[in-house]
Coordinates of C-alpha atoms in Angstrom, one line a residue:
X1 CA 178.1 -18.4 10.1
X2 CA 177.4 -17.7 6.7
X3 CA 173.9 -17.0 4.9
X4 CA 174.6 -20.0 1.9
X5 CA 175.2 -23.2 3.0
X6 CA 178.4 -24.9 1.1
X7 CA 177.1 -28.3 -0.4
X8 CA 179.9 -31.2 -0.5
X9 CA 180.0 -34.5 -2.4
X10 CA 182.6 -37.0 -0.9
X11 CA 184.8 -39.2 -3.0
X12 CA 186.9 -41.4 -1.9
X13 CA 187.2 -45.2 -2.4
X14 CA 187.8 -45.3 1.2
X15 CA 185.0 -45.3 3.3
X16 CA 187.0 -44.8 6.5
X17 CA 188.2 -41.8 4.9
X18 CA 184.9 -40.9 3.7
X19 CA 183.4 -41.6 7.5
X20 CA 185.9 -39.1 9.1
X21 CA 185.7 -36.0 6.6
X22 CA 181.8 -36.3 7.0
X23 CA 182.0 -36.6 11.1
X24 CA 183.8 -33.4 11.2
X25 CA 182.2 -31.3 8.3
X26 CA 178.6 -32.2 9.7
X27 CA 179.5 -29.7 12.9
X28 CA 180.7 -27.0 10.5
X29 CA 177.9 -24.2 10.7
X30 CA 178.4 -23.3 6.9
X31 CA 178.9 -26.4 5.0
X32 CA 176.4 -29.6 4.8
X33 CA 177.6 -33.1 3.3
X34 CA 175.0 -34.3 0.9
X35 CA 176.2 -37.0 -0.7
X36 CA 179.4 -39.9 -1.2
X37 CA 180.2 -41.8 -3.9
X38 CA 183.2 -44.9 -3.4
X39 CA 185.1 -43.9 -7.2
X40 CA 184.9 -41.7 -10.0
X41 CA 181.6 -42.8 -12.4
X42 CA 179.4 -43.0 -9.5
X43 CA 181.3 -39.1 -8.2
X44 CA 180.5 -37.6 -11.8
X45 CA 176.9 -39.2 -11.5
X46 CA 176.3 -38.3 -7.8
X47 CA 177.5 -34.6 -9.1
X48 CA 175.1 -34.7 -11.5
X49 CA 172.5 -35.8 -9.9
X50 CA 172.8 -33.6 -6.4
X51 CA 174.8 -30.9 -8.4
X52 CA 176.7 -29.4 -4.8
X53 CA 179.2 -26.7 -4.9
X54 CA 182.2 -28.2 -4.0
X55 CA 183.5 -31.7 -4.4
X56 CA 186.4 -33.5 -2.2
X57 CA 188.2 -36.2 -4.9
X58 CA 190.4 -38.5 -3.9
X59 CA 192.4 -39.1 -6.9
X60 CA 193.6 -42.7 -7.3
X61 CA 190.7 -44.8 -6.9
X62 CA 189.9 -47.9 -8.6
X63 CA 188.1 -47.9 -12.0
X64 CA 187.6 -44.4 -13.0
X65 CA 190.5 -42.1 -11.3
X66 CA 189.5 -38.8 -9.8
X67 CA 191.7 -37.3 -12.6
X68 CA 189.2 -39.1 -15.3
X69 CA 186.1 -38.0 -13.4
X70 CA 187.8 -34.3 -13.3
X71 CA 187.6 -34.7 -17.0
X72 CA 184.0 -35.8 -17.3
X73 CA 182.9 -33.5 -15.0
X74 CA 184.3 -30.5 -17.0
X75 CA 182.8 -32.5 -20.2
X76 CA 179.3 -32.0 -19.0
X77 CA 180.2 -28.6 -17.9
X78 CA 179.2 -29.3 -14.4
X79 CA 179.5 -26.1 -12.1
X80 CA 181.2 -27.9 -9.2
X81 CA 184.3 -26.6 -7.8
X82 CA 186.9 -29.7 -7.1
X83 CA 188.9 -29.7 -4.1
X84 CA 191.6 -33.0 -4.5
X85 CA 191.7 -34.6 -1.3
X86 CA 195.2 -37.1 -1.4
X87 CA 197.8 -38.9 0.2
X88 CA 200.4 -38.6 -3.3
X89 CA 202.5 -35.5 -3.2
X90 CA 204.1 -36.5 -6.2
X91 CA 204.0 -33.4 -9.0
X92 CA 203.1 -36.3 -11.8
X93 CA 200.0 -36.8 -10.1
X94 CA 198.6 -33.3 -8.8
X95 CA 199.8 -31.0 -11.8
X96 CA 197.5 -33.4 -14.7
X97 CA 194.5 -33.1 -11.3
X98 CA 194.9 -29.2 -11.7
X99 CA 195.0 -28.9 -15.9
X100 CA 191.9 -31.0 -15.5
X101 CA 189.9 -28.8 -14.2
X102 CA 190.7 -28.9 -10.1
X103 CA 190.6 -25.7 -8.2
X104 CA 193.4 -26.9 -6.2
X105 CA 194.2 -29.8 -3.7
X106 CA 195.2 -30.8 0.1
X107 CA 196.5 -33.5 1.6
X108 CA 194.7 -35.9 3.9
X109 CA 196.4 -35.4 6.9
X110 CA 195.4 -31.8 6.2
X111 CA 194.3 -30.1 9.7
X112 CA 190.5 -30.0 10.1
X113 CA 190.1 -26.5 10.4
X114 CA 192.3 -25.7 7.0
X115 CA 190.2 -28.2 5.2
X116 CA 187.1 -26.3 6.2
X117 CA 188.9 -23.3 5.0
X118 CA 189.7 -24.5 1.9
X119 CA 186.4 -25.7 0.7
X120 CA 185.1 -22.3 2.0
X121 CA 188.4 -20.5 -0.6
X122 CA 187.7 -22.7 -3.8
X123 CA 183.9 -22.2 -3.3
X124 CA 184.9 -18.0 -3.4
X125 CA 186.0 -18.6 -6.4
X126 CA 190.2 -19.6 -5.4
X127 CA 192.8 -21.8 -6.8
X128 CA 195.2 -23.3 -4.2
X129 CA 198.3 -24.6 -5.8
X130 CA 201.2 -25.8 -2.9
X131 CA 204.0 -23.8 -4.1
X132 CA 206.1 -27.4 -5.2
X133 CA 202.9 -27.7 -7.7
X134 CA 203.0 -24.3 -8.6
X135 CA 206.8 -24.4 -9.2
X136 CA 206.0 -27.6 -11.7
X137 CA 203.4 -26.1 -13.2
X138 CA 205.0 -22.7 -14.5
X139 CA 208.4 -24.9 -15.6
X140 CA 205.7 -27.1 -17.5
X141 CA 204.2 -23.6 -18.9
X142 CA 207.4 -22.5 -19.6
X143 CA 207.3 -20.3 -22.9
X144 CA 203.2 -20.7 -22.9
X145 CA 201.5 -17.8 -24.1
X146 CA 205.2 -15.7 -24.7
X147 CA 204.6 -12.7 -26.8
X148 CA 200.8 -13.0 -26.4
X149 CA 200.4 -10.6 -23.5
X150 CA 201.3 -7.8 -25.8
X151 CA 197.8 -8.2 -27.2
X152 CA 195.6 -7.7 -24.2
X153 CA 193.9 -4.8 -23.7
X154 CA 194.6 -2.8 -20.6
X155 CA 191.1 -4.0 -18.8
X156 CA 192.3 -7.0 -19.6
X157 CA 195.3 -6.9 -18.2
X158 CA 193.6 -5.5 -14.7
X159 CA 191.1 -8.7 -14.7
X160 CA 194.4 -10.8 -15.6
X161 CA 196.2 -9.7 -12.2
X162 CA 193.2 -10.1 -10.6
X163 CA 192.6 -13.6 -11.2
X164 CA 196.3 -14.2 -10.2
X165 CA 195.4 -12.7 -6.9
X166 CA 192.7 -15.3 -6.3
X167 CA 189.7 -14.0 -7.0
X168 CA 186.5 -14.5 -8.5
X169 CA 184.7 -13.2 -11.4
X170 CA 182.1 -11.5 -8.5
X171 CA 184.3 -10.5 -6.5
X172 CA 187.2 -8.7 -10.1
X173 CA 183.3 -7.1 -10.9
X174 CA 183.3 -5.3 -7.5
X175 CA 186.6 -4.4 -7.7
X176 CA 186.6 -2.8 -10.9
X177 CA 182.9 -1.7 -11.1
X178 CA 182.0 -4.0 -14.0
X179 CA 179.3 -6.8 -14.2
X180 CA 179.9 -10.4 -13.7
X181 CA 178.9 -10.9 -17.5
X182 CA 181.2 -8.4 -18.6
X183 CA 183.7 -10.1 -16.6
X184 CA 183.1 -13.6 -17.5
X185 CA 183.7 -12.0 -21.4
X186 CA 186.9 -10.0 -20.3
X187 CA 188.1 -13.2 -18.9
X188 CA 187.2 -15.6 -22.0
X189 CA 189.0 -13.4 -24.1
X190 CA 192.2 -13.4 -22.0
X191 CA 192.0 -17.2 -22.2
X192 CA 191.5 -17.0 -25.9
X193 CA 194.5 -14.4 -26.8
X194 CA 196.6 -16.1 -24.3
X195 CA 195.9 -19.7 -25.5
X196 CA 195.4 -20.9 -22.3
X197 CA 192.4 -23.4 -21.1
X198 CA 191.5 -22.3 -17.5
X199 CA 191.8 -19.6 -14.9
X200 CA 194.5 -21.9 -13.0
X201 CA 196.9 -21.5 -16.2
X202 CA 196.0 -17.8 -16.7
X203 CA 197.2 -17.3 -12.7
X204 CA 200.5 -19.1 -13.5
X205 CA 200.9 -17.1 -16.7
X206 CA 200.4 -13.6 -14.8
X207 CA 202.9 -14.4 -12.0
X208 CA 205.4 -15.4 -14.4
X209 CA 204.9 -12.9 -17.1
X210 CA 204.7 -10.6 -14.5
X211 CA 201.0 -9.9 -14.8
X212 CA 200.3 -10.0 -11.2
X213 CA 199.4 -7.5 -9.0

């Protein structure tokens, strides 16, 4: 068991689905349900309003998508990690879930116990990308940020293999005896020189630039 409790908000238009993740993540020592919502408006206002550390989002749903709410969510710069939760395996739908913000995604007929241990890995500060969606998402990046990596500074290129490794801006401060600030500024800047938008993109770009460690 864990000091900090891991709030969830469910999202799923489903509420058999919604029933059955909340049955078994309620005996989970470490993580506490607080919330549902049925699609995406009422998950972006139920995130807003109960502000939890991770959501679950299913992504098709009717009137606003999860994809949407992923969008809206990063609009109002809410802090929540998002965890899809789907039945599509299809790369068209999971690889525009991840550019919009997701910190990665499972399938519903995921096993309890890795579900448990996937909101635990985002929450840390991990992106889980399947390695199909990974694959689609580096040919997609193909070329992105080419000739860029030349311009980052050697600290730079430390916090860069670091976040391809999975970790978080707490966790690259530890490693490399630097504050999270200082992190958060080394990692801003990588985005910036690299013309990337997110920390999942900067991964991709590491491993295939060969920026990871």
């Amino acid at each position: 068991m864990t000091d900090k409790i891991i709030r969830v908000l469910l999202v799923d238009d489903h509420q058999v689905v919604r029933r059955g993740l909340r049955t078994f993540l309620e005996i989970q020592d470490d993580i506490e349900v607080v919330g549902e919502a049925s699609d995406g408006a009422e998950g972006v206002a139920r995130a807003e309003e109960l502000r939890p550390d991770v959501v679950l989002m299913d992504i098709k749903m009717p009137g606003t998508d999860g994809i949407e709410a992923l969008r809206r969510l990063r609009a109002l710069e809410n802090p929540a990690k998002v965890l899809i939760v789907t039945s599509f395996t299809e790369q068209r739908t999971v690889v525009p879930a991840l550019r919009a913000g997701a910190s990665g995604y499972v399938y519903k007929d995921i096993d309890p116990d890795a579900l448990a241990g996937a909101i635990r890995s985002v929450h840390a500060g991990h992106v889980l990308l399947q390695p199909e969606v990974a694959g689609a998402l580096l040919a997609q990046e193909a070329g992105t940020g080419t000739g860029r990596g030349s311009t980052l500074t050697e600290r730079e290129r430390e916090v860069l293999g670091l976040i391809a490794d999975g970790r978080s801006n707490r966790e690259i401060a530890r490693a490399l005896v630097l504050s999270e600030k200082t992190v958060k500024t080394h990692v801003s800047n990588i985005l910036m020189k690299l013309d990337l938008s997110d920390r999942t993109q900067a991964a991709l770009w590491a491993v295939r630039h060969g920026a990871a460690g």
